[in-house]
Amino acid sequence: MERLKSTPKRSNEAGFTLVEIIIALSVLAILAGMAIPAFDGIRKEREARAPIDALYAMARDARQRAMEERRPYQLLLDREGFRASRFLTPYGGVERFEELQLEVAELDRRDAMIEASRERGIDLGNVVVDPRLDALQEGLRYLAEYTLEPGLQISVRTWEDIEWENLSGGNYRRWVFQPNGMCEPMRVRVEADDSFFEVEFSPLTADINYERSWVE
């Protein structure tokens, strides 16, 4: 009786050869090498642009508050960063902002004390409230602040300036937002060793009308 011999069936699925795998890995390595600098550049640009984004957000917020409350708001720009408040006096600089911070902290302590006393059922009939603190509290204790990273330099230029003013030392500029939503046209430049951003804000909307930049 003749015995039939069976032969193994060959798989229709083709596998990858070692050469093909090496080529694929090489291509992936090249693509990864190209992508890393691109991602690093995006990260550097985002970090360099952070002060501009913060200033834009604070300007829009201050303008919105000024229109809603029918009271002027303002931003204080100096070499340390940006500060926004409704309560800065026309000639108040950084020291006035710091005074406001202390006054607001005092308000918070006073309110906490009053609230704790009420919870314990303590009669507050003899509590004397400082009218000055009440007037400060009435308007919203809005104090916003953004601190620049070390090594950054900020310069500003308004419509009446011939040249850029570098905010070094104790120099500062106030940027006022009126109840009608208008503000002084402002150009701001933020520089570092490896980056440069310059923007111009609209006097009508506080939006960015123009910008130029470079990042290494």
mmCIF file of C-alpha atoms in Angstrom, residues 29 34 37 55 89 126 132 165 171 181 204 209:
data_model
loop_
_atom_site.group_PDB
_atom_site.id
_atom_site.type_symbol
_atom_site.label_atom_id
_atom_site.label_comp_id
_atom_site.label_asym_id
_atom_site.label_seq_id
_atom_site.Cartn_x
_atom_site.Cartn_y
_atom_site.Cartn_z
ATOM 1 C CA ALA A 29 15.043 57.491 14.105
ATOM 2 C CA MET A 34 13.740 65.977 13.021
ATOM 3 C CA PRO A 37 14.115 70.235 17.511
ATOM 4 C CA LEU A 55 -0.176 91.112 29.587
ATOM 5 C CA THR A 89 -3.671 106.666 42.323
ATOM 6 C CA ASN A 126 -19.631 97.350 69.223
ATOM 7 C CA ARG A 132 -11.658 103.839 54.471
ATOM 8 C CA GLU A 165 11.699 103.528 27.068
ATOM 9 C CA ASN A 171 11.026 103.301 35.856
ATOM 10 C CA GLY A 181 -13.395 100.820 27.105
ATOM 11 C CA LEU A 204 -10.228 100.778 21.193
ATOM 12 C CA ASN A 209 -2.998 94.857 16.267
#
